[in-house]
XYZ file of C-alpha atoms in Angstrom:
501
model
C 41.161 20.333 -23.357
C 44.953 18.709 -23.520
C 46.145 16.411 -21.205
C 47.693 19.333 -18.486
C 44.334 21.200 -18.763
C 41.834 18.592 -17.626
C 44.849 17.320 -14.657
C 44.601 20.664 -13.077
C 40.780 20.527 -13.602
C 40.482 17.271 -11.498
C 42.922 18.523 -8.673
C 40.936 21.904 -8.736
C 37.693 19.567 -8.075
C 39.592 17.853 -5.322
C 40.916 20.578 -3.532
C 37.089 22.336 -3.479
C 35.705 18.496 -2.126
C 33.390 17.562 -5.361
C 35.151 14.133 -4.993
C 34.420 12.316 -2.077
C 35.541 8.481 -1.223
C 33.919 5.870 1.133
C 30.410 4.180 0.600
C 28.181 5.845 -0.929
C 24.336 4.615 -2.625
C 23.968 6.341 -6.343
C 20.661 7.241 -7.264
C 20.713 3.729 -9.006
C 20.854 1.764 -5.770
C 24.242 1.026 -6.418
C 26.522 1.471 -3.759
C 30.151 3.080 -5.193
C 33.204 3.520 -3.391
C 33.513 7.338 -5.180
C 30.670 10.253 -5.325
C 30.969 13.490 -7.055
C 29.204 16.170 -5.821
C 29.668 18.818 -8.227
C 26.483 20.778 -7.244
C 29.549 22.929 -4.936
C 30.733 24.257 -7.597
C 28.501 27.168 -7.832
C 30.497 28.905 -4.633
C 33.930 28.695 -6.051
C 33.460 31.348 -9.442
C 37.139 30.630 -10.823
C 36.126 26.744 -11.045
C 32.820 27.058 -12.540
C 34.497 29.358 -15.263
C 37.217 26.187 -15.424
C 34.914 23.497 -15.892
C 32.526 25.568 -18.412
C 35.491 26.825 -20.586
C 36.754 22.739 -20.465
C 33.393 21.810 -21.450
C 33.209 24.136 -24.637
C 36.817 22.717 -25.417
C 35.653 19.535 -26.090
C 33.269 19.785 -28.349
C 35.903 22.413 -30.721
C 35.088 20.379 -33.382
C 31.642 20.411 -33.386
C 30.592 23.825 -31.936
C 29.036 25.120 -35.765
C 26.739 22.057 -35.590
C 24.831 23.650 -32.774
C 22.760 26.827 -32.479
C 21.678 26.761 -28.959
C 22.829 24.472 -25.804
C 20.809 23.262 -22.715
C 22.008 22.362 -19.505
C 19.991 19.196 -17.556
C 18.691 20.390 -14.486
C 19.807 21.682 -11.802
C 23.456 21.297 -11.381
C 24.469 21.568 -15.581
C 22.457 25.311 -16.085
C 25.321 27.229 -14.551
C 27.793 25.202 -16.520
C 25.306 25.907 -19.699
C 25.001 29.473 -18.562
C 28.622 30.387 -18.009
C 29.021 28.804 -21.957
C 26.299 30.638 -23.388
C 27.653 34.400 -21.728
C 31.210 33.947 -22.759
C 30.473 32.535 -26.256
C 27.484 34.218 -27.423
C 25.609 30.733 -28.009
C 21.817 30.942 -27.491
C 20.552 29.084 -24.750
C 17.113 27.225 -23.840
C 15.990 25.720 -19.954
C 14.292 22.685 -19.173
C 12.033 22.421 -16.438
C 12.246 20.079 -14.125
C 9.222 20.726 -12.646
C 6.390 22.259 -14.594
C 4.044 24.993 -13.055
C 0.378 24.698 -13.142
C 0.187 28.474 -13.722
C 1.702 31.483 -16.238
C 2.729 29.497 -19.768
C 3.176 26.331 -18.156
C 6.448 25.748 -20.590
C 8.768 22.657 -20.158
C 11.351 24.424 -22.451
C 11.632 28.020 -21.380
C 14.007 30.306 -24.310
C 13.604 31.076 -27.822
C 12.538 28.029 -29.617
C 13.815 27.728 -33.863
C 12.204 25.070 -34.912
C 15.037 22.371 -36.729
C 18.046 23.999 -35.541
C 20.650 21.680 -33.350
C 20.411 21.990 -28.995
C 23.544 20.435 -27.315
C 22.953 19.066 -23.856
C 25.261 19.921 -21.386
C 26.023 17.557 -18.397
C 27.719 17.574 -14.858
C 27.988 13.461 -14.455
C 26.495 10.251 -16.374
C 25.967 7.142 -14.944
C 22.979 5.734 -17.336
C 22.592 8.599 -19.860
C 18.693 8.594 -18.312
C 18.977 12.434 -17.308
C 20.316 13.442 -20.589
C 17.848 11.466 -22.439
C 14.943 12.944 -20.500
C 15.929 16.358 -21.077
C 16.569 15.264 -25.365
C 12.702 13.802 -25.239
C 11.456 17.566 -24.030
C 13.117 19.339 -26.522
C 12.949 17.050 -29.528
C 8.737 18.096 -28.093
C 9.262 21.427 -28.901
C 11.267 20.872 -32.511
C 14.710 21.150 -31.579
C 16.976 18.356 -32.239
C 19.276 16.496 -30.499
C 22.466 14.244 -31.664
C 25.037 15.032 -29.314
C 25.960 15.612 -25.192
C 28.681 16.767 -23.437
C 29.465 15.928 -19.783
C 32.086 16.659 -17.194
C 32.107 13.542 -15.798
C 31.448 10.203 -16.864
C 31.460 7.452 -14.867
C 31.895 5.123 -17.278
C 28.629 2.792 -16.248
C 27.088 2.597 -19.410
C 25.850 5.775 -19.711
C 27.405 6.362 -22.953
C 26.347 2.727 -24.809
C 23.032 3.374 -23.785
C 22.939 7.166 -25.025
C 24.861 5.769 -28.408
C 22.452 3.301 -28.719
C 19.248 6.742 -29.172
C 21.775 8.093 -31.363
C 23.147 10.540 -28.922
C 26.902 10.804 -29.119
C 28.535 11.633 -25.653
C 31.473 13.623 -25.329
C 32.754 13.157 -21.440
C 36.125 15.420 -20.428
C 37.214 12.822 -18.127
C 36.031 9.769 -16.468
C 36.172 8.043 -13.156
C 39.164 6.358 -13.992
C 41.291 9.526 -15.559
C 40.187 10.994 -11.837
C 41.783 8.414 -9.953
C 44.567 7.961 -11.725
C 45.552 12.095 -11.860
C 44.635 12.239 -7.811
C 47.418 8.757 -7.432
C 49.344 10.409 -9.068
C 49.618 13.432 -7.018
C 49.175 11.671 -3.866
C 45.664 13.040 -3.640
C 44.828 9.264 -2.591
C 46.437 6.180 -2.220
C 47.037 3.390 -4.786
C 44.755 1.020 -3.150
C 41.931 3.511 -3.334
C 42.425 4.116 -7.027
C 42.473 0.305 -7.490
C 39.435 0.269 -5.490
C 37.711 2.652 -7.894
C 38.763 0.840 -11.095
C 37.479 -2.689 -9.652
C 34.453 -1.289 -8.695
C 34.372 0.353 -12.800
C 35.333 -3.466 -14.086
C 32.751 -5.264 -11.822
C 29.726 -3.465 -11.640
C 27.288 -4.176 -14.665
C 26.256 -1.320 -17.057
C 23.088 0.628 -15.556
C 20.353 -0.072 -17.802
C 18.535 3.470 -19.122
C 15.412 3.247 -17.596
C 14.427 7.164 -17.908
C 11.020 8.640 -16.816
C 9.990 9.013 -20.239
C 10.565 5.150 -21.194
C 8.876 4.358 -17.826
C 5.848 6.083 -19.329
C 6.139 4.320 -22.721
C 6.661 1.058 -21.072
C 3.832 0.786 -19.300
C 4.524 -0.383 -16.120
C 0.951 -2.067 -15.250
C 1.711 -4.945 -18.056
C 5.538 -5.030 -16.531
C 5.621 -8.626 -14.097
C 6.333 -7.951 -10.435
C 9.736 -10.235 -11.082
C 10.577 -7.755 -13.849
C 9.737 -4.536 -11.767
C 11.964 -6.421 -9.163
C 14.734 -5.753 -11.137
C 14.582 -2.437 -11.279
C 13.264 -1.316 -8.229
C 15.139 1.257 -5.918
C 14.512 0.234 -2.547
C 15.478 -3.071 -0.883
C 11.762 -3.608 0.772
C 10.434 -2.860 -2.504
C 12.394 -5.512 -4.241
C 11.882 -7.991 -1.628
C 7.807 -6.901 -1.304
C 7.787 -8.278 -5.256
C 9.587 -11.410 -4.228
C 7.246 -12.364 -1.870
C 4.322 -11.557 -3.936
C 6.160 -13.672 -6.509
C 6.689 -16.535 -4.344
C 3.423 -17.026 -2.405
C 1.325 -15.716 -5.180
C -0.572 -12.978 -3.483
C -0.729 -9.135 -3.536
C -3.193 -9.199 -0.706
C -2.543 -6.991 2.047
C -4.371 -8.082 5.438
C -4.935 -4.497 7.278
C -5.397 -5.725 10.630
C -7.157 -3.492 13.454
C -7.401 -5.765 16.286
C -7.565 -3.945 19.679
C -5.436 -6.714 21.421
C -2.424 -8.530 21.064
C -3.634 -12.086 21.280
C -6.433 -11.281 18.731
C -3.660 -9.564 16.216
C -1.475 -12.704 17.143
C -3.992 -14.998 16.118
C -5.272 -13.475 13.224
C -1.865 -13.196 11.823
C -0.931 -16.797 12.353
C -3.552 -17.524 10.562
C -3.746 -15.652 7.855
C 0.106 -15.118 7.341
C 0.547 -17.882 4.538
C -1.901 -16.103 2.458
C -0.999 -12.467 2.242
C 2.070 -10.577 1.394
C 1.731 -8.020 3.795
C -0.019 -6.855 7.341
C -0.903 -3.313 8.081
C -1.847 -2.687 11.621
C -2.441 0.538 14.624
C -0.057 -0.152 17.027
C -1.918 2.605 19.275
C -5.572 1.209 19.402
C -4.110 -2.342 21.259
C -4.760 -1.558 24.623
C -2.516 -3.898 26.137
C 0.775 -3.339 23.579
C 3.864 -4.658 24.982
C 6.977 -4.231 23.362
C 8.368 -7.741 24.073
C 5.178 -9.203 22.823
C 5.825 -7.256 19.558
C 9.048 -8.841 18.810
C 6.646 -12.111 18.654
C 4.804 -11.086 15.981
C 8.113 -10.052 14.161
C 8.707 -13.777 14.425
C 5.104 -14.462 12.895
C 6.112 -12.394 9.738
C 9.661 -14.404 9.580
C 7.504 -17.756 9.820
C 5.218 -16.819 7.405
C 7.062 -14.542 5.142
C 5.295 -10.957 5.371
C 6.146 -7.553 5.999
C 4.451 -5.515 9.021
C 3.301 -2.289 7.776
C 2.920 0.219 10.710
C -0.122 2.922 9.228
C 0.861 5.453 11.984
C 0.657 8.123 9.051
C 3.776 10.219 10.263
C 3.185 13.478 9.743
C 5.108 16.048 12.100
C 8.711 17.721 11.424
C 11.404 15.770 10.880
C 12.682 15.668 14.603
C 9.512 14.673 16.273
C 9.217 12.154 13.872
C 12.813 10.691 14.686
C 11.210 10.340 18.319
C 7.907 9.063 17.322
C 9.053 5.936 15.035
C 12.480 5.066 16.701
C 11.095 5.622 21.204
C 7.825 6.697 22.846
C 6.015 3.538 23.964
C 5.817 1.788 20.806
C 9.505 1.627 19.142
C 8.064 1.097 15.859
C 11.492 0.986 14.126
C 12.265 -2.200 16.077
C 9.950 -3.884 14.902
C 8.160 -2.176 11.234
C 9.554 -2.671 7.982
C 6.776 0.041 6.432
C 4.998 2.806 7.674
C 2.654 5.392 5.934
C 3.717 8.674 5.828
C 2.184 12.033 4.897
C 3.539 14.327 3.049
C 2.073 17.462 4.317
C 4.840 18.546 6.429
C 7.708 18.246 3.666
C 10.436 16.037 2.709
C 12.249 16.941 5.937
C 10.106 14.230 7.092
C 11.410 11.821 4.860
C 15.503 12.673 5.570
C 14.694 11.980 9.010
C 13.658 8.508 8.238
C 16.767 8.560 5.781
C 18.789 9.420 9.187
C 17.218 6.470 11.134
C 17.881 3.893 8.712
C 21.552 5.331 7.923
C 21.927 4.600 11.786
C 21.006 0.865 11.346
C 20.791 1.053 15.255
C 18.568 -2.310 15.548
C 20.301 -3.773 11.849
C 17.264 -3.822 9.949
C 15.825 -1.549 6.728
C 12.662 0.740 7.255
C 10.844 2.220 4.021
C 8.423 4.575 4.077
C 5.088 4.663 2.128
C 3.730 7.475 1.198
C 0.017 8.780 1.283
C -0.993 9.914 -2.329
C -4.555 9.137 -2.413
C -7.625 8.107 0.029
C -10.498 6.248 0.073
C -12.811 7.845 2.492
C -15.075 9.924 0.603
C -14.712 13.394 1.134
C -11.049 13.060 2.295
C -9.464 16.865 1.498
C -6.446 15.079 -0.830
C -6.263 17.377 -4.320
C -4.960 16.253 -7.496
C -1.915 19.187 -6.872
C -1.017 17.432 -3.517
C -0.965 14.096 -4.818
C 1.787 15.717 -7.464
C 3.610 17.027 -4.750
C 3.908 13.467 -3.581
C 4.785 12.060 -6.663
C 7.680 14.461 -6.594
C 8.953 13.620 -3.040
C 8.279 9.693 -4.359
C 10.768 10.379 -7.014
C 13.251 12.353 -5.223
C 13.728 10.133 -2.250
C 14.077 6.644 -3.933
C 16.308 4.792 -0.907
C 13.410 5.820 1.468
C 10.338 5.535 -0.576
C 8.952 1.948 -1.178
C 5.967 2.470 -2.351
C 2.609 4.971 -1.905
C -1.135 4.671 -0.911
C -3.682 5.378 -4.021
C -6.964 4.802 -5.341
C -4.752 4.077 -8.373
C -1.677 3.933 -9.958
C -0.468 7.284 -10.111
C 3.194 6.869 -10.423
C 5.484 5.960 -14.060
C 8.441 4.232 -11.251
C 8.201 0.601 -12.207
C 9.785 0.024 -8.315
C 7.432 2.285 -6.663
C 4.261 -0.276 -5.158
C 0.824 1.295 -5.665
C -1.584 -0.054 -2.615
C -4.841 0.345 -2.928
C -7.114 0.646 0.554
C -10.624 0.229 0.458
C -11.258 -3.129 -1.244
C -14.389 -5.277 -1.191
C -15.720 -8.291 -3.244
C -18.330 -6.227 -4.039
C -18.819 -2.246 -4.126
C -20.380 -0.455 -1.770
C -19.538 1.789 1.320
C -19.394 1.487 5.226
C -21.547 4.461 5.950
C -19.045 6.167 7.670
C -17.182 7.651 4.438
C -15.573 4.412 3.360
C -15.873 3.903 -0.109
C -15.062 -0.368 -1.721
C -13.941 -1.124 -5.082
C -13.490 -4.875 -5.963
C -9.639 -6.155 -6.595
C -11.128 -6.342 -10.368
C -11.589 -2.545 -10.187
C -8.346 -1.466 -8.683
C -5.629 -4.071 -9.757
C -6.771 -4.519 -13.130
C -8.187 -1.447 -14.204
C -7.188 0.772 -11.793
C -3.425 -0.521 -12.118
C -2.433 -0.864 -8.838
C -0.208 -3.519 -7.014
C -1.837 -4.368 -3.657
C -5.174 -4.442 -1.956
C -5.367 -3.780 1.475
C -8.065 -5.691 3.096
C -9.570 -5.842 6.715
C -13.094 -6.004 7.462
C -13.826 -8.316 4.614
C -11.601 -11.331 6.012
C -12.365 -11.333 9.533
C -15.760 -9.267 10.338
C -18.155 -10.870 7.797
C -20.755 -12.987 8.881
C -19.766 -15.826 5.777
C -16.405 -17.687 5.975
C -13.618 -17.934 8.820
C -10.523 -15.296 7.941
C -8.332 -17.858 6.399
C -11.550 -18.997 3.859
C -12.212 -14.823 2.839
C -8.432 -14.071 2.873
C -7.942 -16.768 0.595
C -10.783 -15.554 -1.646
C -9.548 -12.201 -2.052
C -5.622 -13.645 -1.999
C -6.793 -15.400 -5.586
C -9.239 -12.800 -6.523
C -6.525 -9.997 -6.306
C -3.918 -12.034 -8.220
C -5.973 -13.203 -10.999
C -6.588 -10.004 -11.469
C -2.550 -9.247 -11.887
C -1.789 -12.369 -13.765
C -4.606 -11.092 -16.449
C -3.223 -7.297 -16.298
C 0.088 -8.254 -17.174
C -1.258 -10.882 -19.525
C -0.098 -13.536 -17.859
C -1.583 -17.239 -17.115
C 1.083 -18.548 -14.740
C 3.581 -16.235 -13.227
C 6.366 -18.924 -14.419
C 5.693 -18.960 -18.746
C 8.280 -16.268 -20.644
C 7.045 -12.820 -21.028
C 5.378 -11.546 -24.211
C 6.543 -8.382 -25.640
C 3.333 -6.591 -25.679
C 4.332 -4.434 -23.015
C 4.324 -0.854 -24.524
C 0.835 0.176 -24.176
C -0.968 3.722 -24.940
C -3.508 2.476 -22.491
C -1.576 3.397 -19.554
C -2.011 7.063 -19.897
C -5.659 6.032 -18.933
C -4.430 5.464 -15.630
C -3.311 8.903 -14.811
């Protein structure tokens, strides 16, 4: 499209409020003083024939290369949709979801095996959508050399796409936006110079798709390299700590009073990462005594994990965590969520931490798998978690499995249930050894209770310190590792990982 073509494009996306500026957290983590939300375009018909018709344009030269076109999903298929109806150019879906039922197709459309699909984009910040959607139909035969995107943001996206020999063709980018809404007084100058710092200062996003997470297996991946990468902020500072006092050893605390929790927690603080506790079976909970053991975790450097296993709708869960008796947001950096009720659950923990009203961050881990035998869990519900995982990033930290179930090098698999030895608790509890779950089983933490402080041999700080060096000997020989602090080998793409799922 020439020059007056793509101007009125980026005022007609302004005037329908696709382009919003203020703060605002990318999918990435980043946080970006400009968001596009094109996903509005689908109410204003004269726009989404604008932006389709612009689209086409730009790949003029090009267009007898390809045979059919695909639009990433969900906001590209009308785009790809509009194209295919007004051109006459074959088109193909991607799932994003598969179904466990009828065909069970990734790649829904008329498949001719050779012939060239072009993948059609709304924005690009890594390239990681487009090359998730070029790995599923390279599957099915098609190939793949070339994208086309309304947007790009100009964050790497197109380096890292060159780079899997997919050329990107991008109608404008974040700066051309700026510039053409200065220009017509759309926004001010120091907003547009805003924008273009914010282009020249941020680093490129590295292309970490779901399909290289899966190649790259993520249990040989360090917790310092997974730090890196990680979404949320408790999950990045969850592998620091692990990192720093060498332990992935969860101490799941159910005292029934304060001063016993208090105790046990000063004592066993330097050697765990973490503390998981029921705030509702002490019988003599205070709030003000609460704050105290917030101090403990400072002192010794742990998170508090509240496993109050949220589970109601969104607005009686906004009640629950943030008043009621126990104000667990005051005081909880974690808490274990279910699932079961939908992710309306996990916006209203989005809404509570947006309100920062006590200044601190609260994730939310999410209940994938149990270890009480019998527990009513299905494979089909633990996908449906995996899905809400992946979809709500800045909220999820990390989920509760047997094993690792998730590819997302930041999300933290924590493993309940864990003994020195297998057995059971005749009461449905089922024990695998840290052995068992961190190095076979691939996950991050073990979450112990009984074992450190109601066992007839040792004092708490003696077993917690057993299963502190038990647990990360077992990571250390996962990731292949003798000390934490010696450079990292580059056997880290393993088939073995599939294992795990």
């Amino acid at each position: 499209p020439n020059m007056a073509a793509w101007e009125a494009l980026v005022l007609s996306l302004c005037d329908a409020g696709c382009v919003k500026f203020g703060s605002f957290k990318l999918k990435t983590g980043i946080l970006s003083p400009v968001y596009f939300d094109l996903r509005t375009i689908v109410s204003f018909p004269e726009l989404m024939c604008q932006v389709s018709q612009c689209l086409w344009e730009k790949v003029t030269e090009k267009r007898d290369k390809f045979t059919t076109i695909c639009g990433v999903p969900y906001t590209a298929l009308p785009f790809a949709s509009v194209i295919s109806t007004n051109h006459s150019v074959s088109m193909v879906m991607r799932r994003k979801e598969v179904k466990d039922y009828g065909t069970k197709k990734v790649i829904e459309g008329k498949i001719v095996e050779g012939s060239n699909c072009l993948i059609v984009e709304d924005v690009v910040t890594s390239g990681s959508s487009i090359m998730e959607t070029a790995v599923e139909l390279e599957k099915v035969g098609l190939v793949v050399t070339d994208a086309v995107v309304l947007l790009n943001r100009e964050q790497g996206g197109k380096e890292n796409l060159a780079d899997r020999n997919i050329t990107l063709h991008s109608v404008v980018t974040m700066t051309d936006v700026v510039q053409v809404l200065a220009k017509h007084n759309k926004i001010t100058d120091q907003v547009r110079d805003d924008v273009v710092r914010f282009i020249r200062s941020t680093p490129a996003v590295p292309l970490i798709s779901s399909v290289d997470k899966k190649l790259f297996d993520v249990s040989k991946m360090t917790f310092e390299e997974r730090s890196h990468v990680a979404t949320h902020p408790l999950s990045k500072r969850l592998f620091e700590i692990m990192m720093t006092k060498k332990t992935n050893l969860c101490l799941s605390a159910d005292m029934t009073t304060t001063a016993e929790l208090m105790k046990l927690c000063d004592e066993v603080g330097p050697h765990v990462c973490m503390v998981k506790m029921h705030v509702d079976i002490v019988e003599d909970f205070k709030l003000e005594s609460w704050m105290e053991l917030r101090k403990l975790a400072d002192k010794h450097n742990f998170l508090i994990m509240e496993d109050r296993k949220f589970a109601d709708i969104g607005n009686t869960v906004k009640h629950q965590a943030s008043g009621g008796v126990y104000h667990v947001t005051e005081w909880a950096d974690l808490v274990t969520v279910h699932g079961v009720s939908g992710e309306g659950i996990l916006k209203a923990f989005n809404e509570l931490a947006a309100a920062e009203k006590h200044g601190r961050t609260i994730g939310c881990v999410l209940l994938a798998e149990m270890s009480s035998e019998g527990n009513l869990i299905t494979q089909d519900y633990t996908k449906a978690i995996l899905s809400m995982s992946e979809n709500h990033k800045d909220c999820v930290a990390g989920l509760v499995c047997t094993k690792r179930v998730s590819t997302d090098p930041g999300c933290i698999a924590m493993a309940p249930g864990v003994q020195l030895c297998v057995g059971g608790d005749g009461l449905g509890q089922t024990y695998n050894t840290p052995q068992e779950v961190v190095g076979v089983r691939g996950s991050d933490i073990i979450i112990v209770g009984r074992g450190i402080y109601k066992v007839s041999v040792g004092s708490p700080v003696e077993n917690a310190i057993k299963f502190k060096e038990s647990g990360f000997t077992a990571y250390m020989s996962r990731v292949g590792k003798d000390d934490q602090s010696k450079p990292v080998t580059n056997d880290h793409v393993s088939k073995a990982f599939s294992s795990l799922l």
